[in-house]
Coordinates of C-alpha atoms in Angstrom, one line a residue:
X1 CA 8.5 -27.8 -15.4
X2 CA 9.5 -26.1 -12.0
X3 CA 8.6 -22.4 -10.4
X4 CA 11.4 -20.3 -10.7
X5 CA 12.3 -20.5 -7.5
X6 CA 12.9 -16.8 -5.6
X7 CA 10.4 -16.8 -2.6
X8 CA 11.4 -18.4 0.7
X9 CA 8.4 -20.2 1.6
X10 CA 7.0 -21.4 4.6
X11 CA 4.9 -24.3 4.6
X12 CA 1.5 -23.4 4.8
X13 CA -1.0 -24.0 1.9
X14 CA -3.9 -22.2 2.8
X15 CA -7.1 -23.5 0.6
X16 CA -10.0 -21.3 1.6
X17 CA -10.6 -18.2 3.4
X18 CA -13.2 -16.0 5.2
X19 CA -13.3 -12.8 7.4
X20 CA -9.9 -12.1 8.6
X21 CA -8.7 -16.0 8.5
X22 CA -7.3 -18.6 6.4
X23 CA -7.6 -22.3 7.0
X24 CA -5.2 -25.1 5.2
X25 CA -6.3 -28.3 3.9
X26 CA -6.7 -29.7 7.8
X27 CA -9.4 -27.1 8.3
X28 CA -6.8 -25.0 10.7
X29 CA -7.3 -21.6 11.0
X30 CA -4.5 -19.2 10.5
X31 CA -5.3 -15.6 12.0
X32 CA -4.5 -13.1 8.8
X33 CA -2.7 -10.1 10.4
X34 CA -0.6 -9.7 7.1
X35 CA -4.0 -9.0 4.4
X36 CA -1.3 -11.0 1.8
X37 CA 0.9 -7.6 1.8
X38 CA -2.0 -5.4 2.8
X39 CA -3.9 -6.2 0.0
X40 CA -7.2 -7.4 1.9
X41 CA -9.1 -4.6 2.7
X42 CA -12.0 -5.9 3.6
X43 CA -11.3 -9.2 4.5
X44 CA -11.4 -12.9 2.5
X45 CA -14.9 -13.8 1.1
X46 CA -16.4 -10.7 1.7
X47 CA -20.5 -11.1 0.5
X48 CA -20.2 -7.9 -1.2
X49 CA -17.2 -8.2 -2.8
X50 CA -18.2 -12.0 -4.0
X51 CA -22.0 -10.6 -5.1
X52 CA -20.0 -8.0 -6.9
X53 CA -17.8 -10.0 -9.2
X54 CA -20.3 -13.2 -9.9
X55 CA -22.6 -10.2 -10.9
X56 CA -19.8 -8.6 -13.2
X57 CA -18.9 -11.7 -14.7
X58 CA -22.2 -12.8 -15.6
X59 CA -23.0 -9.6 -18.0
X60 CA -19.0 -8.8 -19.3
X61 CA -15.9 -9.8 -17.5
X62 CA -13.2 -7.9 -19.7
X63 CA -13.5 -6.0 -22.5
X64 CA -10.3 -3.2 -23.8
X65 CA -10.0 0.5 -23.3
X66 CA -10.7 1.1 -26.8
X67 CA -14.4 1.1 -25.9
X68 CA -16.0 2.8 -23.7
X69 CA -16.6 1.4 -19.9
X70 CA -18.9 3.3 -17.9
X71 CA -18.0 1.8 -14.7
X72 CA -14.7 3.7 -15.3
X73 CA -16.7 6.7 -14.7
X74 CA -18.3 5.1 -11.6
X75 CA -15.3 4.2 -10.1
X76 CA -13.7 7.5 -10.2
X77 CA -16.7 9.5 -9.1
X78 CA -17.2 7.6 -6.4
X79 CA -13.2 7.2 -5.3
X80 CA -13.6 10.9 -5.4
X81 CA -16.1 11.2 -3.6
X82 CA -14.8 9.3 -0.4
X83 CA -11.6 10.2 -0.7
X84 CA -12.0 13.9 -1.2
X85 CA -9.5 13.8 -4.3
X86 CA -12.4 14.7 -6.7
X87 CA -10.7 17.3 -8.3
X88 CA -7.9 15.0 -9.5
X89 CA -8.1 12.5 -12.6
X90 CA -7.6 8.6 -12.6
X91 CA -5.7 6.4 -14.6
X92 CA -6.5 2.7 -14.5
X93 CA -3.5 0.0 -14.6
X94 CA -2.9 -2.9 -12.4
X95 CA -0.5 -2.8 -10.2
X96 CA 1.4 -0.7 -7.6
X97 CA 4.5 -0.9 -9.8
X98 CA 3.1 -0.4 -12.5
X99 CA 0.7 2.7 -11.0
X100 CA 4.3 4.4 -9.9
X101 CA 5.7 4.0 -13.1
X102 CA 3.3 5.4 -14.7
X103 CA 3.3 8.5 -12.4
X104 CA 7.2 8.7 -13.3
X105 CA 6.5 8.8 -16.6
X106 CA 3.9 11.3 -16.5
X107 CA 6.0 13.7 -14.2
X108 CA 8.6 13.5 -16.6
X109 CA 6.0 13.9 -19.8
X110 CA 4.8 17.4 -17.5
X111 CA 8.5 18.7 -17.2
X112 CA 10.4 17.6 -19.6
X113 CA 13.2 16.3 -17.0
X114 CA 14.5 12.8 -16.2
X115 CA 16.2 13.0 -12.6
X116 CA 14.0 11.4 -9.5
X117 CA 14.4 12.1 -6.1
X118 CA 13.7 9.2 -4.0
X119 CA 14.2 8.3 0.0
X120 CA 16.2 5.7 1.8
X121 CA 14.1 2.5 2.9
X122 CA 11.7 3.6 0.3
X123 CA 10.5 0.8 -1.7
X124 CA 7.9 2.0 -4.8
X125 CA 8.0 -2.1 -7.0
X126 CA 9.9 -4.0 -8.8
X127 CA 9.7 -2.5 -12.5
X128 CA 12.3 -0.5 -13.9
X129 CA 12.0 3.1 -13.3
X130 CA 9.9 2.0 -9.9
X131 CA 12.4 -0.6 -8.3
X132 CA 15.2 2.3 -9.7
X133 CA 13.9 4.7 -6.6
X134 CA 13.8 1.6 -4.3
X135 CA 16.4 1.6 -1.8
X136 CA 17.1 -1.9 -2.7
X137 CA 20.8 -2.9 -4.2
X138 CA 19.8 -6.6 -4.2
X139 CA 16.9 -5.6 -6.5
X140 CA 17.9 -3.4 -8.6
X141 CA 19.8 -4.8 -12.0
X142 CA 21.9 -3.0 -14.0
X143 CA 19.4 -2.0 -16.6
X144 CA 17.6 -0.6 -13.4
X145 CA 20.2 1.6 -12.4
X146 CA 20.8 3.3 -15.5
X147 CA 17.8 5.8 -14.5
X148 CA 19.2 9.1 -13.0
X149 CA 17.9 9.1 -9.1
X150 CA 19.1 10.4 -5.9
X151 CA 18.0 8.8 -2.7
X152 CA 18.0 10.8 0.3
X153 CA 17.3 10.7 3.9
X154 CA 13.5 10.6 4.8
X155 CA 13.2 14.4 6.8
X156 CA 16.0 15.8 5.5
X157 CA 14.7 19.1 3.4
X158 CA 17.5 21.3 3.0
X159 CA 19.0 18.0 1.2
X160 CA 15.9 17.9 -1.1
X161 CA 15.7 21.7 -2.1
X162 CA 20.0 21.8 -2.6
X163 CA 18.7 18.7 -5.0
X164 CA 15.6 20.6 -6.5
X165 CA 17.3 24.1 -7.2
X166 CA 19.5 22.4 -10.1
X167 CA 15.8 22.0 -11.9
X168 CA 16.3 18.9 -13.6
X169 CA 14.2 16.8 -11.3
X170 CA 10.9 15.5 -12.6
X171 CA 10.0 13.9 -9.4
X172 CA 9.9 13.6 -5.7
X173 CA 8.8 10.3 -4.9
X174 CA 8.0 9.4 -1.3
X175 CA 5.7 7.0 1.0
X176 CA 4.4 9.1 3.7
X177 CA 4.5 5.6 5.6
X178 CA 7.5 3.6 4.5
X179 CA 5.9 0.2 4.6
X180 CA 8.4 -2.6 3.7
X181 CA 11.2 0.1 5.0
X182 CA 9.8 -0.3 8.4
X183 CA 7.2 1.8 9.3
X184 CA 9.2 4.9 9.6
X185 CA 7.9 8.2 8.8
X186 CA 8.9 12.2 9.0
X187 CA 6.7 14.6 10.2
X188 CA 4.1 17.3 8.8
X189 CA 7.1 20.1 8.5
X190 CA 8.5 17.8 5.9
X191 CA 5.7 16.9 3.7
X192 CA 4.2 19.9 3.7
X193 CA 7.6 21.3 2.9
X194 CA 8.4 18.5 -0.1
X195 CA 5.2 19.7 -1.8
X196 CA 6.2 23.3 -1.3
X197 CA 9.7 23.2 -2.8
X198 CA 8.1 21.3 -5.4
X199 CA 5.9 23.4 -6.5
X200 CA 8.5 26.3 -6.1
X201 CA 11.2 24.5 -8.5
X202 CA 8.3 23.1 -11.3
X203 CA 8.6 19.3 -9.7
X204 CA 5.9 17.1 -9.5
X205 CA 5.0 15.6 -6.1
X206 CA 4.0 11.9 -6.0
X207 CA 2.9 10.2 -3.0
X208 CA 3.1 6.8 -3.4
X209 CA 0.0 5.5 -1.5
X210 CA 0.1 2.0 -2.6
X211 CA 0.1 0.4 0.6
X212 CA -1.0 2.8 2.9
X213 CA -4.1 4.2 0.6
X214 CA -7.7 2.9 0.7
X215 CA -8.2 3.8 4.3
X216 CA -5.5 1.7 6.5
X217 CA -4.1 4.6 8.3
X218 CA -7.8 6.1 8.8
X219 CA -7.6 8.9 6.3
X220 CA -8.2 7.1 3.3
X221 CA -4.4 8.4 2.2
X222 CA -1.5 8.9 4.7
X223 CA -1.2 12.3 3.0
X224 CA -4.1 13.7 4.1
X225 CA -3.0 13.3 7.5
X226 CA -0.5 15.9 6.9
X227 CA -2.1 18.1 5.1
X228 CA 0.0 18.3 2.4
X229 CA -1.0 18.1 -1.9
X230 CA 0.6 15.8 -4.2
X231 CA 0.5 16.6 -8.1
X232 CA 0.4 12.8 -8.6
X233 CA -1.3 9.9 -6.2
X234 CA -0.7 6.0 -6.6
X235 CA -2.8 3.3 -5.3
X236 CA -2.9 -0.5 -5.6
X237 CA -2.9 -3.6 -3.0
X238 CA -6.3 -2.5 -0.8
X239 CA -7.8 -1.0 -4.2
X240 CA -8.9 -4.5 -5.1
X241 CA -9.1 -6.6 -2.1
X242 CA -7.4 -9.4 -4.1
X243 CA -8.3 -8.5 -7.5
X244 CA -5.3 -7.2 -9.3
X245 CA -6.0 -3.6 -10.2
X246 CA -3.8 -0.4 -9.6
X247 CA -4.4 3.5 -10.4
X248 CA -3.2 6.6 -10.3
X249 CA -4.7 10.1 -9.3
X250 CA -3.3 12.8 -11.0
X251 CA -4.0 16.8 -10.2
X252 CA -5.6 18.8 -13.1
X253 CA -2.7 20.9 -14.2
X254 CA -1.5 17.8 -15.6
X255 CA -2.9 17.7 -19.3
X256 CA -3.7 14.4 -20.7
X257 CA -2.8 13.2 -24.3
X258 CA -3.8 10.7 -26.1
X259 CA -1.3 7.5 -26.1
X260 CA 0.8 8.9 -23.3
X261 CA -0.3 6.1 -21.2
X262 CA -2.2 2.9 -22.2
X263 CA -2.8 -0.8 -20.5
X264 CA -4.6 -3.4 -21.5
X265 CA -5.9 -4.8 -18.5
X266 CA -5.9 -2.1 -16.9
X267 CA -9.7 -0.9 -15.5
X268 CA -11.2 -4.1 -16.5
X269 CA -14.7 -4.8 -15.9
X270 CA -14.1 -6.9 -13.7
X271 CA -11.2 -5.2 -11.7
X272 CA -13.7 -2.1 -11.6
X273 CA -16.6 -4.5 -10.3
X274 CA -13.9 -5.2 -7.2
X275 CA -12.9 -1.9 -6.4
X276 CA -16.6 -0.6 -6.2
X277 CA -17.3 -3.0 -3.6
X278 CA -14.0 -2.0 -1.7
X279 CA -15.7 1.4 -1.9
X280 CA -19.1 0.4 -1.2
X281 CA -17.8 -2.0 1.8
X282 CA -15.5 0.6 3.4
X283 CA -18.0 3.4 3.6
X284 CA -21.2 0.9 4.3
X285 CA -18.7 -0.4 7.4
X286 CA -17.4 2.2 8.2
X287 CA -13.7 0.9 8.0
X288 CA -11.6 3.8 8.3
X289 CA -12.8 4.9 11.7
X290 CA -12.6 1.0 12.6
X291 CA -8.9 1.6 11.8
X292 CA -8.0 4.2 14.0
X293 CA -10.3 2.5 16.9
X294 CA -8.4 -0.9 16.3
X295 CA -4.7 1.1 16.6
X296 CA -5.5 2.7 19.7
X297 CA -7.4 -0.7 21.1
X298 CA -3.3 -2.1 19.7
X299 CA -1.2 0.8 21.3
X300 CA -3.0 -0.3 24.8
X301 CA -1.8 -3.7 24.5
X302 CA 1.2 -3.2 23.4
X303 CA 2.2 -0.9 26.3
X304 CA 1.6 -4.2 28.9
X305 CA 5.0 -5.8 26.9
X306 CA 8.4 -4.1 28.1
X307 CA 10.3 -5.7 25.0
X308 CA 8.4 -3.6 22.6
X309 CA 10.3 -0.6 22.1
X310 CA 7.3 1.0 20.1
X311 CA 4.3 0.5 17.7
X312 CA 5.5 2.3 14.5
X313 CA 2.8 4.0 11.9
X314 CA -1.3 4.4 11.8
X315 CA -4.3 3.3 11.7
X316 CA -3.8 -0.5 10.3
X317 CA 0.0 -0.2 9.0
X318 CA 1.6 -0.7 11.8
X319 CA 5.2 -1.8 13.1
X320 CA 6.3 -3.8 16.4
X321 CA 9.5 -2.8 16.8
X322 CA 11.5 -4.7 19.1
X323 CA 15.2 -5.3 20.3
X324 CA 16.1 -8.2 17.9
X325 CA 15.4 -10.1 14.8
X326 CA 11.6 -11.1 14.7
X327 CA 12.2 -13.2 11.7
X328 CA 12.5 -16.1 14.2
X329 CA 9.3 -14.8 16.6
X330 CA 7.6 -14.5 12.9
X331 CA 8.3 -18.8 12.3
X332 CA 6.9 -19.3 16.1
X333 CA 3.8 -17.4 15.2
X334 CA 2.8 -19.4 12.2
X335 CA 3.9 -22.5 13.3
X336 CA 3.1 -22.6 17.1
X337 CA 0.4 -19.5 17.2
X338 CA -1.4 -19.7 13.5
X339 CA -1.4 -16.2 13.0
X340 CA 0.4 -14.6 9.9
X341 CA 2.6 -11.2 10.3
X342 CA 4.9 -10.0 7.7
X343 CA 8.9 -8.5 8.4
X344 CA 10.5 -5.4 6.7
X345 CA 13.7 -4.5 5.8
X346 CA 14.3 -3.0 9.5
X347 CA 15.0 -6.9 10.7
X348 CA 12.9 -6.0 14.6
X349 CA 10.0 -5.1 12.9
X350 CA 7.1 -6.9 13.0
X351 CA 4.8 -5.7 10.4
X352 CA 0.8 -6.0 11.3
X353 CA -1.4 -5.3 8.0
X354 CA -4.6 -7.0 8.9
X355 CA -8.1 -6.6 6.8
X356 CA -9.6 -3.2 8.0
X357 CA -12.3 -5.6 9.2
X358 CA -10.7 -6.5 12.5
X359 CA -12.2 -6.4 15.8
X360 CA -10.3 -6.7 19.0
X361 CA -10.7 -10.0 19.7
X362 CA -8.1 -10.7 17.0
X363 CA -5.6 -8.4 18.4
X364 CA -6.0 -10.2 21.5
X365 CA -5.1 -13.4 20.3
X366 CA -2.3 -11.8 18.8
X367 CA -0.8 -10.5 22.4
X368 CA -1.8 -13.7 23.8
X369 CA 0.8 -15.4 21.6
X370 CA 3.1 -12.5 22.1
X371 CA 2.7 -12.9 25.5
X372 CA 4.5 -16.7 25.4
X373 CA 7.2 -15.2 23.0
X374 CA 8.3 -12.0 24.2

């Protein structure tokens, strides 16, 4: 039997990992600035993340949600708690696709409505009502497109209230930081005023926080930086630093029921084991403020490079946008440099998304490289 064969791989086969580096099976180190899509939050083989799960495992690993798990209760107290969304509900699942389908579903339980607004370069996974408010063509199959959504331009609001006033929009969907997009983002005039006209035409508000939540941008949700309320919040990739778990935060005035949602994996022992430790380690550490320390350490470096036109985003989610095609420059940094980046679907952006453990010594080897290739 062979893989089914749909990601272009390069050939790197890393076989252990530690701090904010992987090394293959030469012992060569390979400086992680991608965190495997910005899922490591607190860096590979962190001791309290690995004292966390060999504890976990040793007294119940998994167990379903038709008993009761009190570290379900812990996890959302204490999510709450440092995130200041304590006032809002979670629900458990395990994946960022799978959180914003769920918070599709739920916005359309709340109103009764099916239509979606969604933005271009958005990209909220690959499931069907998810990847069918993805401004994707090439991913989205027919059976996909059969949902009703409009995509619009990211900072257009007249375009989004002219949509809302026909009232038969569930959901605005949006990533205040458009991750595999680019790194764009509109400003606080325009979330503020989504939220607004949602609330004015009965739609539900989701952020989708999947890459950008669990501190990267230094708030622990690129919301918060503008202020702004969502009715519905969804989370993933950071939440587990590794460990597939997703969830989604959703604002009192939405009334739960029993069997609206379900999963069977979903808030696992194990999963809720992880994300305690994410929790523990980002607070203990002190992550978030690292991330904002760490961008402005970036910014100044960048600024010594005239081919960089800017750095895009905050905090750890950030974009080098330059003149050209990086996916080349990206080949030259694995293969001559060691040091893993990611690309987006703006082809001169070089996406950085590095554990929220990263000190500057890393980002200087990074411009070193840089400094050869630009």
């Amino acid at each position: 039997m062979e893989l089914f064969d749909v990601y272009p791989l390069y050939d790197v086969t890393p076989v252990k990992a530690e701090g904010i580096y992987v090394y293959d099976k030469t012992g060569r180190p390979y400086l992680d600035l991608y965190g495997g899509h910005a899922v490591l939050s607190i860096g590979h083989k962190h001791p309290t993340y690995i004292k966390a799960l060999r504890k976990q495992l040793r007294q119940i690993g998994f167990y379903s949600n038709a008993v009761h798990n009190p570290l379900q209760v812990e996890v959302a107290k204490r999510l709450g708690t440092l995130s200041g969304c304590d006032d809002y509900q979670l629900f458990f699942c395990n994946s960022g696709a799978e959180a914003n389908e769920n918070a599709l579903k739920l916005a359309s339980f709340a109103t009764g409505r099916s239509k979606v607004v969604a933005f271009q370069n958005g990209f909220h996974g690959r499931t069907s009502a998810a990847v069918a408010t993805t401004d994707n063509k090439a991913i989205i199959a027919p059976i996909n497109a059969q949902h009703e959504v409009e995509i619009l331009p990211l900072g257009n609001l007249r375009l989004v209230e002219n949509a809302l006033q026909k009232k038969d929009v569930c959901a605005v969907i949006v990533e205040c930081i458009q991750g595999v997009g680019g790194l764009d983002e509109s400003t606080e005039t325009f979330y503020k005023g989504v939220a607004s006209l949602c609330k004015q035409y009965g739609t539900k508000f989701i952020a989708d926080e999947v890459q950008s939540g669990f501190g990267r941008t230094g708030d622990f949700f690129a919301f918060q930086y503008y202020d702004c309320t969502p009715d519905i919040i969804t989370m993933a990739k950071g939440m587990g630093n590794g460990f597939p778990v997703g969830g989604v935060l959703i604002h009192p005035e939405i009334e739960a029921q029993y069997g609206m949602l379900g999963t069977t994996f979903g808030g696992n022992h194990l999963a809720c084991a992880a994300v305690k430790a994410v929790l523990k380690t980002l607070k203990k550490e002190k992550l978030m403020a690292n991330a904002l320390a760490m961008e402005t350490y970036f910014r100044n470096k960048a600024v010594m490079h005239s081919d960089i036109i800017q750095v895009k985003g905050r905090g750890l989610m950030l974009g080098i946008e330059l003149p050209y095609d990086v996916s080349t420059l990206r080949k030259r940094l694995i293969y001559d440099h060691h040091i893993f980046t990611g690309g987006a679907k703006a082809k001169n952006v070089l996406r950085i998304l590095p554990p929220l453990t990263i000190q500057s010594k890393h980002i200087d080897q990074l411009f070193e490289a840089l400094k050869t290739e630009l």
